[in-house]
XYZ file of C-alpha atoms in Angstrom:
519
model
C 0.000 0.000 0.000
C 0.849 3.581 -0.792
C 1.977 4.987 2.762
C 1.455 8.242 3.568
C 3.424 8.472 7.069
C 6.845 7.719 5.400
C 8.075 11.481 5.277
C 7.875 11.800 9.413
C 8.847 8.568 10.186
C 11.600 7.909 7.914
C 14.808 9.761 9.203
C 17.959 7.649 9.272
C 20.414 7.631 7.103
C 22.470 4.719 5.940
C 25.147 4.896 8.048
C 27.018 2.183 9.426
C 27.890 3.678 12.361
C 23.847 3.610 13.482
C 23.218 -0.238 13.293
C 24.671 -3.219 15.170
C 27.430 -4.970 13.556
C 26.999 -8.458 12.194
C 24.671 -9.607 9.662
C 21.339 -7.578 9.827
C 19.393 -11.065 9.256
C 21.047 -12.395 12.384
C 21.033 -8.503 14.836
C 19.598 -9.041 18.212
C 16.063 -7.470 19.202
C 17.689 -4.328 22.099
C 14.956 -5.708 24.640
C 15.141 -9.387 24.803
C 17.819 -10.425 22.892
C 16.288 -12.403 20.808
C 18.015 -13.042 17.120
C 14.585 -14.249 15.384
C 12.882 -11.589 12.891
C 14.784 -8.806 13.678
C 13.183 -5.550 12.709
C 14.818 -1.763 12.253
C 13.121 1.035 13.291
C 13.703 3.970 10.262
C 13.386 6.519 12.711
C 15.881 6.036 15.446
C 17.516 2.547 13.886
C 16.738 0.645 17.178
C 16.651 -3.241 16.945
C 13.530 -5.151 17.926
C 11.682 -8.741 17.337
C 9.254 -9.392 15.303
C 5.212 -9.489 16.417
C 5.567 -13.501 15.966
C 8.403 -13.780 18.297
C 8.260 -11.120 21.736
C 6.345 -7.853 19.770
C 8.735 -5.428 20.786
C 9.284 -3.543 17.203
C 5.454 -3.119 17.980
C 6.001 -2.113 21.353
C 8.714 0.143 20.948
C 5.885 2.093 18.015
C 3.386 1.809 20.862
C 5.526 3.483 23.639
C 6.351 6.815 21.236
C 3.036 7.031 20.717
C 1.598 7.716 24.267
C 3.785 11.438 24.254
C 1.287 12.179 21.574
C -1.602 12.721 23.972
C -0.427 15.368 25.553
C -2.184 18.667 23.805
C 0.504 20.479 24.338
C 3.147 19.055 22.507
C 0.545 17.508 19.542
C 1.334 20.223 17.098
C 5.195 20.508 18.268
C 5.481 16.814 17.645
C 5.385 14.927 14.113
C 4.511 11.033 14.475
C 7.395 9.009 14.465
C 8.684 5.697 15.007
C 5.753 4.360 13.122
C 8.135 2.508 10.516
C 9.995 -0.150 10.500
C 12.416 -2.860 7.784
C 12.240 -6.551 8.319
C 16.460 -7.187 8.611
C 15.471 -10.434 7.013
C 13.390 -10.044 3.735
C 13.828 -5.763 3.726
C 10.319 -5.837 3.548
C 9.026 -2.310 4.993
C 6.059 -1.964 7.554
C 3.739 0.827 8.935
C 1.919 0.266 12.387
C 0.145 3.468 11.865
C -1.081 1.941 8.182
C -1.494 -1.500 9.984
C 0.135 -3.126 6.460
C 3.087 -3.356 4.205
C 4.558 -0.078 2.727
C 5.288 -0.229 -1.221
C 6.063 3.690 -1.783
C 9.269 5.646 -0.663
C 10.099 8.908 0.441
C 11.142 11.760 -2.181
C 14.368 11.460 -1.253
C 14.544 7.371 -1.704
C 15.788 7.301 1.816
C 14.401 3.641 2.139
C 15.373 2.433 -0.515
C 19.159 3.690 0.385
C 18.310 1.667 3.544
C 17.578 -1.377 2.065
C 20.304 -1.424 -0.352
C 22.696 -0.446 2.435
C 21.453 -3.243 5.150
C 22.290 -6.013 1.718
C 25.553 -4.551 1.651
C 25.857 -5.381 5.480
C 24.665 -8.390 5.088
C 26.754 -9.254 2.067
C 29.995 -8.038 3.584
C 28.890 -10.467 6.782
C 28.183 -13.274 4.837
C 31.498 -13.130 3.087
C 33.924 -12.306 6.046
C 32.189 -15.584 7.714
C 32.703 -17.884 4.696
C 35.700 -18.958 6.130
C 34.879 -19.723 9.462
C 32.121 -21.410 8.028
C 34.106 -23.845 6.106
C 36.611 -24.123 8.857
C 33.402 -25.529 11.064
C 32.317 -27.821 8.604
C 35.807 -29.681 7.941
C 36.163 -29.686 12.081
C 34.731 -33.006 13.182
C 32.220 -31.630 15.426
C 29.888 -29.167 13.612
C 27.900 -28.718 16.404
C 24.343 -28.351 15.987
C 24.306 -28.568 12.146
C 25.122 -32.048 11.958
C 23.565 -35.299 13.037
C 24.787 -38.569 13.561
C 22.960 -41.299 11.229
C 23.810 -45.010 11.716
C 27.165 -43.833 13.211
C 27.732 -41.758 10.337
C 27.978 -37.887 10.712
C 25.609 -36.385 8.237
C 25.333 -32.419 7.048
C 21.691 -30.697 7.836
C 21.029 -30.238 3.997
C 17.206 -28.442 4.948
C 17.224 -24.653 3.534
C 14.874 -22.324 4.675
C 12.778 -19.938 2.784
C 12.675 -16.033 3.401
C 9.498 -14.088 4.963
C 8.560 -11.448 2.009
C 5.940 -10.056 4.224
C 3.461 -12.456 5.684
C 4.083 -15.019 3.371
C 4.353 -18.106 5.926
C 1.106 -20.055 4.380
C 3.654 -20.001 0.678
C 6.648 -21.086 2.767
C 4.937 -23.862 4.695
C 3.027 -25.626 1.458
C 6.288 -24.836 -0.669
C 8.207 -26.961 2.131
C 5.809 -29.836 2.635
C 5.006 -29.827 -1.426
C 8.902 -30.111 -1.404
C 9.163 -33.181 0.540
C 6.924 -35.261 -1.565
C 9.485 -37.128 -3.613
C 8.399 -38.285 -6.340
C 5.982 -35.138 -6.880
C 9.116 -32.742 -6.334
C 11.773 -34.823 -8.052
C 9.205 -34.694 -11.941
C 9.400 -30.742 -11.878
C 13.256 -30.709 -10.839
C 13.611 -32.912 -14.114
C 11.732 -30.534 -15.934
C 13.863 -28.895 -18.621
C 15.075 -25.503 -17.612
C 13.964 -22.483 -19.630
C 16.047 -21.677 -22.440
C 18.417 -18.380 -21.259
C 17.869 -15.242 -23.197
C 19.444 -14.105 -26.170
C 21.245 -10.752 -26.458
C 22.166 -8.356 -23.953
C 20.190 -9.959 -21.800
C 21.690 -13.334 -21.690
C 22.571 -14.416 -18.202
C 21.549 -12.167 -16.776
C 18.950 -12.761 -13.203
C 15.269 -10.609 -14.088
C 14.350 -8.213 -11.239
C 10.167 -8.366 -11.431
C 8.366 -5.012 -10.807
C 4.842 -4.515 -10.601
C 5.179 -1.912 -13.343
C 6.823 -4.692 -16.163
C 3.257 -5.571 -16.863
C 5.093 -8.813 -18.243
C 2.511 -11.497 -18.821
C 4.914 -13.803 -20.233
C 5.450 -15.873 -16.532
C 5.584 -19.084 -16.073
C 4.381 -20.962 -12.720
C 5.705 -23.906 -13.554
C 9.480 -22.566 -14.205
C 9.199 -20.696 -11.016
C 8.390 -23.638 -9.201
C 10.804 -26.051 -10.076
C 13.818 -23.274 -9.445
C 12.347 -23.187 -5.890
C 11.812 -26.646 -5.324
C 15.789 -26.876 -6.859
C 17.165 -23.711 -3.978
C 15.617 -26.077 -1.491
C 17.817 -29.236 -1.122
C 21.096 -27.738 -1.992
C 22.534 -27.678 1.337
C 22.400 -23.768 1.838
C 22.731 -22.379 4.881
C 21.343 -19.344 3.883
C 17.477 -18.952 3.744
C 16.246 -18.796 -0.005
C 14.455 -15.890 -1.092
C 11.028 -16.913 -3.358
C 10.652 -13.497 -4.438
C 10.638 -14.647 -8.322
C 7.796 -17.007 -7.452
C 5.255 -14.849 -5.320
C 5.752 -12.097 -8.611
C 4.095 -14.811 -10.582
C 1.982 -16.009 -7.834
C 0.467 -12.101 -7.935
C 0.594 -12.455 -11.542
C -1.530 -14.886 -12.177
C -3.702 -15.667 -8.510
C -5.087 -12.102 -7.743
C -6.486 -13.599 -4.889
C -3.157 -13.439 -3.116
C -1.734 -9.751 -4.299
C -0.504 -8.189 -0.999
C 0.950 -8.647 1.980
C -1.836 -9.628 3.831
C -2.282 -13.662 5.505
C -3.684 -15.955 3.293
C -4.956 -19.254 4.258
C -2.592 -22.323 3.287
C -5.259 -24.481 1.881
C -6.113 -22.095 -0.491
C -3.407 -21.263 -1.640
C -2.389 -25.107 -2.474
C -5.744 -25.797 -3.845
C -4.956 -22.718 -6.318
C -0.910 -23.430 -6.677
C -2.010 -26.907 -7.766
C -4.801 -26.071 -9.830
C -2.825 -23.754 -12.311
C 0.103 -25.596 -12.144
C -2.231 -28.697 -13.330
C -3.555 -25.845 -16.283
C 0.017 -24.676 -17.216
C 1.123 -28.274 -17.875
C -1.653 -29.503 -19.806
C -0.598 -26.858 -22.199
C 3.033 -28.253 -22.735
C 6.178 -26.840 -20.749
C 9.214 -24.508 -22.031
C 8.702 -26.749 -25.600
C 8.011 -29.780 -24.407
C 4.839 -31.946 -24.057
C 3.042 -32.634 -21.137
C 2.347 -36.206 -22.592
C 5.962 -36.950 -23.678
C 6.852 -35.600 -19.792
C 4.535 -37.808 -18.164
C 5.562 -40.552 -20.484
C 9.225 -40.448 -20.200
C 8.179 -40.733 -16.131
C 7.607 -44.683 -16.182
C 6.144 -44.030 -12.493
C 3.494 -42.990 -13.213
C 1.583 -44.855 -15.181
C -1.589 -44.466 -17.079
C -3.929 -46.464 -14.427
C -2.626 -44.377 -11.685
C -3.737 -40.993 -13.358
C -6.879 -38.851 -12.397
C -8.394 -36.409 -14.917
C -9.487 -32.878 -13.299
C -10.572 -30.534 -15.431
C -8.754 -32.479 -18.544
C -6.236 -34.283 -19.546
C -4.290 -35.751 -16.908
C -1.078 -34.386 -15.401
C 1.364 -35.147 -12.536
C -0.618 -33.152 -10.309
C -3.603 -35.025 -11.337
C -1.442 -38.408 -10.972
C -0.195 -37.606 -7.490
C -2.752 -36.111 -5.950
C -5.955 -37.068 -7.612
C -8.371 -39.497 -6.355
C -12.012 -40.302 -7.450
C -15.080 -40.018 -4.846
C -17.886 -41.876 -5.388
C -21.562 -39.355 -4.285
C -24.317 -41.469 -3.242
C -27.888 -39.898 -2.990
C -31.022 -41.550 -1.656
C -34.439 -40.090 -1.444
C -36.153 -40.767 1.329
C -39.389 -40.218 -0.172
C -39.441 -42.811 -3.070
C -36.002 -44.759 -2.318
C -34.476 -43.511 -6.553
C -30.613 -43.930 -5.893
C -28.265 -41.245 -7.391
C -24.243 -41.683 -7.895
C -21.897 -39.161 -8.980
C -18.177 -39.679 -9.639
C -16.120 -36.195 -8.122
C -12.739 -36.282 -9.041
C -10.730 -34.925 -5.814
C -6.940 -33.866 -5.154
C -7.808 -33.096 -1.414
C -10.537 -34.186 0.810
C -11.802 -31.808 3.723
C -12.621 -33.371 6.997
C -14.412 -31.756 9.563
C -14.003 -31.993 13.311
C -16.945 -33.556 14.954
C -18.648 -31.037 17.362
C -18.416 -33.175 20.075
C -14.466 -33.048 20.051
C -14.588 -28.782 19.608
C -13.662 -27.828 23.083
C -10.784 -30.568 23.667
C -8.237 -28.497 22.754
C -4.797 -30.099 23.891
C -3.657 -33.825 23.963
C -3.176 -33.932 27.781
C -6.883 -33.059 28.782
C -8.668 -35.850 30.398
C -12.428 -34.697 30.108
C -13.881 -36.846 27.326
C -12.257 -38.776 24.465
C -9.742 -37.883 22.320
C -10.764 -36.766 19.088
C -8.733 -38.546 15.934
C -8.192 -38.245 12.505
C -10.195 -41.356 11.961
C -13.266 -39.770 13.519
C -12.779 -37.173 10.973
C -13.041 -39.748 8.475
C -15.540 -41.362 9.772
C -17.696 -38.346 9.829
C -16.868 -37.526 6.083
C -17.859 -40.839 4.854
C -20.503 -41.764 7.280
C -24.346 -41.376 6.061
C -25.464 -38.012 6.414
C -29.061 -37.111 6.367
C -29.593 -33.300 4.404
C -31.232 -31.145 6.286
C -34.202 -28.668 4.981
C -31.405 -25.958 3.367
C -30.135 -28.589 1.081
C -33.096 -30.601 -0.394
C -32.401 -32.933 -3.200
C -34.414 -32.545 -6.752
C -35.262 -35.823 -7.095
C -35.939 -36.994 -11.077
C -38.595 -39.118 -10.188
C -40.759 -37.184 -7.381
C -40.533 -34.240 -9.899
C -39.215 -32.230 -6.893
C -37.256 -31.426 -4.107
C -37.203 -33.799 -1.473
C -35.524 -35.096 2.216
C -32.743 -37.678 1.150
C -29.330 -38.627 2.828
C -26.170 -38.733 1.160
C -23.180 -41.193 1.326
C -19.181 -40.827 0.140
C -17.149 -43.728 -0.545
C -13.717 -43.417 -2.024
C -13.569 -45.017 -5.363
C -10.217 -44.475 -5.775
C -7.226 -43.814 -3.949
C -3.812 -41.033 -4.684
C -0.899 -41.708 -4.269
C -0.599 -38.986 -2.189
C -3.443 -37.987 -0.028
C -3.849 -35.149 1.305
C -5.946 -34.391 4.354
C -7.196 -30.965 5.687
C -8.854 -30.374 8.947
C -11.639 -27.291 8.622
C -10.368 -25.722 11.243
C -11.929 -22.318 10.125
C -15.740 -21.711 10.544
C -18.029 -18.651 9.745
C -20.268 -17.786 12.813
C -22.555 -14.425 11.882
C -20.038 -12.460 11.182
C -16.930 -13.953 12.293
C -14.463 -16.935 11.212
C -13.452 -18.830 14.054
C -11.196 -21.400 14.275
C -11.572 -24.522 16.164
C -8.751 -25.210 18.086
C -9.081 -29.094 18.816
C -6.437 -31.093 18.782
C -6.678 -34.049 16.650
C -4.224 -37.252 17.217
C -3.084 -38.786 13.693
C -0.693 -40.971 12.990
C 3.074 -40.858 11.408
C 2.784 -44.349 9.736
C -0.094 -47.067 8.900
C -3.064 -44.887 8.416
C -5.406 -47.090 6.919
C -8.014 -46.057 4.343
C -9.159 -49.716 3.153
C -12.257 -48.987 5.427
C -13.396 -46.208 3.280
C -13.064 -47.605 0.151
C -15.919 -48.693 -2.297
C -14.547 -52.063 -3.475
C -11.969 -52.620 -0.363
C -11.960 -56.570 -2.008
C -9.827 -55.230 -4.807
C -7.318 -53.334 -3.186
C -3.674 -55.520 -2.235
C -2.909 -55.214 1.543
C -0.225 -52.635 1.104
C -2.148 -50.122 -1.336
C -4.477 -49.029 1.199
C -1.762 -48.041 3.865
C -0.245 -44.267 3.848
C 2.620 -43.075 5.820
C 2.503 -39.891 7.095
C 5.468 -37.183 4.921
C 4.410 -33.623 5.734
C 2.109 -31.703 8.191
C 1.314 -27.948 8.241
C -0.214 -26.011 11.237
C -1.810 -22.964 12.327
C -0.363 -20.733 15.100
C -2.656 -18.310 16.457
C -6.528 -17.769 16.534
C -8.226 -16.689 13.249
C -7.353 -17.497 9.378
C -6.254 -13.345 8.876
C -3.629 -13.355 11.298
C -1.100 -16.159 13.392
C 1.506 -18.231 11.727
C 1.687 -21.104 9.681
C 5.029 -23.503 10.242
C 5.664 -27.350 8.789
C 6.909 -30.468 9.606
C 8.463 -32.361 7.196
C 10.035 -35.854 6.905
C 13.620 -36.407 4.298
C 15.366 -39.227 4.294
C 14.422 -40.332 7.395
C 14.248 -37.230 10.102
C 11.618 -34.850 10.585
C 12.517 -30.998 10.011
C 10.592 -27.957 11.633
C 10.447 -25.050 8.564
C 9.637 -21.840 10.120
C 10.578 -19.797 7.493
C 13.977 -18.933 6.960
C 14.309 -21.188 10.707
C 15.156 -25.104 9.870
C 15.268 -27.045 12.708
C 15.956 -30.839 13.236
C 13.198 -32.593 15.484
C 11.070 -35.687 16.716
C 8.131 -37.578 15.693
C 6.622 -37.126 19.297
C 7.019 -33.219 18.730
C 5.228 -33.483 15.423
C 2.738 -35.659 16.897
C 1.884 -32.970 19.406
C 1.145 -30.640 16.528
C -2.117 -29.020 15.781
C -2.427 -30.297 12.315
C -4.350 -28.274 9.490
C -2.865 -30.073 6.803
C -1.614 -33.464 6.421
C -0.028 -35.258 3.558
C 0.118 -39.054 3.814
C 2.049 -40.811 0.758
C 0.987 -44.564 -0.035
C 3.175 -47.120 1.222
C 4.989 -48.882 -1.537
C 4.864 -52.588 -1.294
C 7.882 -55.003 -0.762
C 9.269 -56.381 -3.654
C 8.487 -60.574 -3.660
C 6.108 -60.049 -0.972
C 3.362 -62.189 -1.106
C -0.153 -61.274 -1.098
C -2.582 -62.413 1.700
């Protein structure tokens, strides 16, 4: 947004001499010392954490503000402090504005800011190269290695920069990334061809005034998914991707939260769109043919012909409609690349795993109440062919056909007159051996592996309502579990991610054993 408090608030100058010394992504918040979302204050160049961490870069805009109610020093007094740079993604923010700032001042002063707080964090990066390396070759690298099997192994996990409330990208990029065999198609994809000219080489720096509709989601998204495994210790930047994100989802233009479901539901629609169309040249069909995994029994059309999302991801639901009235059956097939469970009111005020009043609500109680038979009620009458009208009827799902990946989301977020509340329940799942075979509308023809999912990624919701908190992931490689909290990776434990709140949950189908025999 176009800020109009940037010409009272804005006073440093870059000067070296006025910040901390370090890296700015790593300074120190002046009141608790903590080194997580640092923010700069453009007015007197004080340190403080971010509103996700302690809230004192808040706090300290809070505190100059209570001089201001004093009438006698109103018109003496110009409102300041109200500004502030993320050290991290230079990102700027007014508390007055309550959003992100776009605009600068006449004199460019943040701008000269920004550019000056890379340079810092340039100049730190490269004097600490060395010591870097000279860590890793040591034999004891601390907390960035872990022993596997005996064997000391790098943390390889890179995290992905904050643009500005952009947590619910970072945590579905992360999970999405996790997913092997969806993440290792589109880092086979060929690369797009590098431009001719004077141009050639060279890295494009989107503005919202290119107008450029030439974009590609798909491109965008395999780079990413690329930056993410490299073994950087520095936190990629997605910048490229969210241009094209704004590009093509208006939905998500700003800097405002977005939900996380919604944004995968639209990140995997178009990138199902985009593919269908070919990629950078090539065919979707010679892509998905040159893929022997994924064959042509295991693919799902949505909207078309089928693609890898479609081939991961999509499943087939099976819509089964009785009237009550006159007994005419109705089925529907609904293709499906997620399935949303809600949490049965009975479980809404249970809100932690270690309280004792009642039973503990679980994912298969979600299930159970998706798939169970549902009578409608008066607001959802069914037009029944053979009455000639609308009548009472109950409905009925039954999977018809299971993804290879299947992914799970809890509504956690429910309109009540005017308001969308979440429900805050926690719901126990588990890591490995979730079962679907119950669910299934022929469970006679599915093998005793197929129906068995392991548990591979899990996303959750920090705070109370879908416009504001936090959204982090869990994520399993190779073996361990990894916390992504932005630029933040963290090694941890299955019982920590079982503890987790889940609002999304990706389960990938367990592969059967080669020779095993069938029961």
């Amino acid at each position: 947004m176009e800020c109009p408090h940037l010409g009272s608030s804005v006073c440093i100058a870059p000067d070296s001499a006025k910040f901390p010394q370090g890296s700015p992504s790593s300074w120190c918040c002046s009141v608790c010392r903590s080194n997580k979302s640092p923010w700069v204050c453009l007015t007197c160049s004080s340190v403080h954490c971010g509103r996700y961490v302690n809230g004192h870069a808040k706090k300290h805009y809070e505190d100059a503000q209570i001089p201001m109610t004093n009438k006698k020093t109103e018109k003496q007094e110009k409102v300041q402090h109200t500004v502030c740079m993320d050290c991290s993604s230079y990102s700027t923010y007014c508390y007055r504005c309550d959003d992100f700032v776009v605009n600068d001042t006449k004199l460019g002063l943040v701008q000269k800011v920004r550019e000056h707080l890379q340079n810092l964090e340039n100049s730190a990066f490269t004097s600490d190269r060395h010591r870097k390396r000279k860590l890793l070759e040591n034999s004891s690298l601390n907390s960035k290695l872990l022993k596997v099997n005996g064997s000391t192994t790098a943390l390889c996990a890179t995290g992905l920069r904050n643009l500005g409330n952009t947590c619910f990208m970072n945590a579905i990029l992360q999970s999405l990334s996790n997913i092997q065999q969806f993440c290792c198609y589109f880092k086979e994809l060929p690369a797009v061809e590098l431009r001719n000219g004077k141009t050639a080489g060279r890295r494009t720096y989107h503005t919202r005034s290119q107008g450029d509709n030439n974009v590609s989601l798909v491109e965008e998204f395999r780079k990413t998914l690329c930056a993410l495994w490299q073994g950087s210790q520095t936190a990629f930047s997605p910048e490229s991707l969210f241009y094209v994100v704004w590009k093509i989802m208006p939905n998500f233009r700003g800097y405002q939260q977005q939900d996380a479901h919604e944004f995968m539901r639209y990140l995997l629609d178009h990138l199902h769109l985009e593919l269908q169309g070919g990629f950078n040249g090539v065919s979707r069909s010679v892509i998905l043919q040159e893929n022997s995994n994924l064959s042509a029994s295991n693919k799902c059309c949505i909207n078309g012909a089928s693609t890898v999302v479609t081939a991961i991801f999509g499943g087939i639901l099976q819509n089964e409609v009785n009237c009550l009235i006159c007994g005419t059956e109705s089925r529907k097939f609904d293709p499906f690349l997620d399935l949303s469970l809600d949490i049965p009111s009975q479980f809404r005020n249970k809100r932690t795993k270690s309280q004792e009043s009642g039973p503990m609500c679980t994912l298969r109680d979600c299930l159970r109440s998706f798939t169970d038979l549902e009578e409608l009620d008066e607001t959802e009458l069914y037009m029944c062919h053979k009455c000639k009208k609308k009548q009472k009827s109950t409905k009925k799902f039954w999977i018809q056909k299971l993804p290879k990946v299947l992914c799970l989301h809890l509504k956690r977020f429910h309109w009540t007159a005017y308001l969308r509340n979440k429900v805050d329940t926690y719901v126990e799942f588990p890591l490995r051996g979730l079962d679907m075979k119950c669910y299934l509308l022929e469970p006679e023809n599915s093998g005793p592996e197929s129906c068995l999912y392991d548990l591979v990624a899990v996303v959750v919701h920090h705070g109370s309502g879908v416009g504001s908190g936090h959204y982090t992931a869990y994520a399993a490689h190779e073996g361990r579990w990894f916390h992504f909290n932005d630029s933040t990776v963290t090694l941890t434990d299955e019982e920590t991610v079982g503890k987790a709140k889940a609002y999304i949950l990706f389960y990938v189908e367990r592969q059967a054993k080669p020779g095993a025999e069938k029961l």
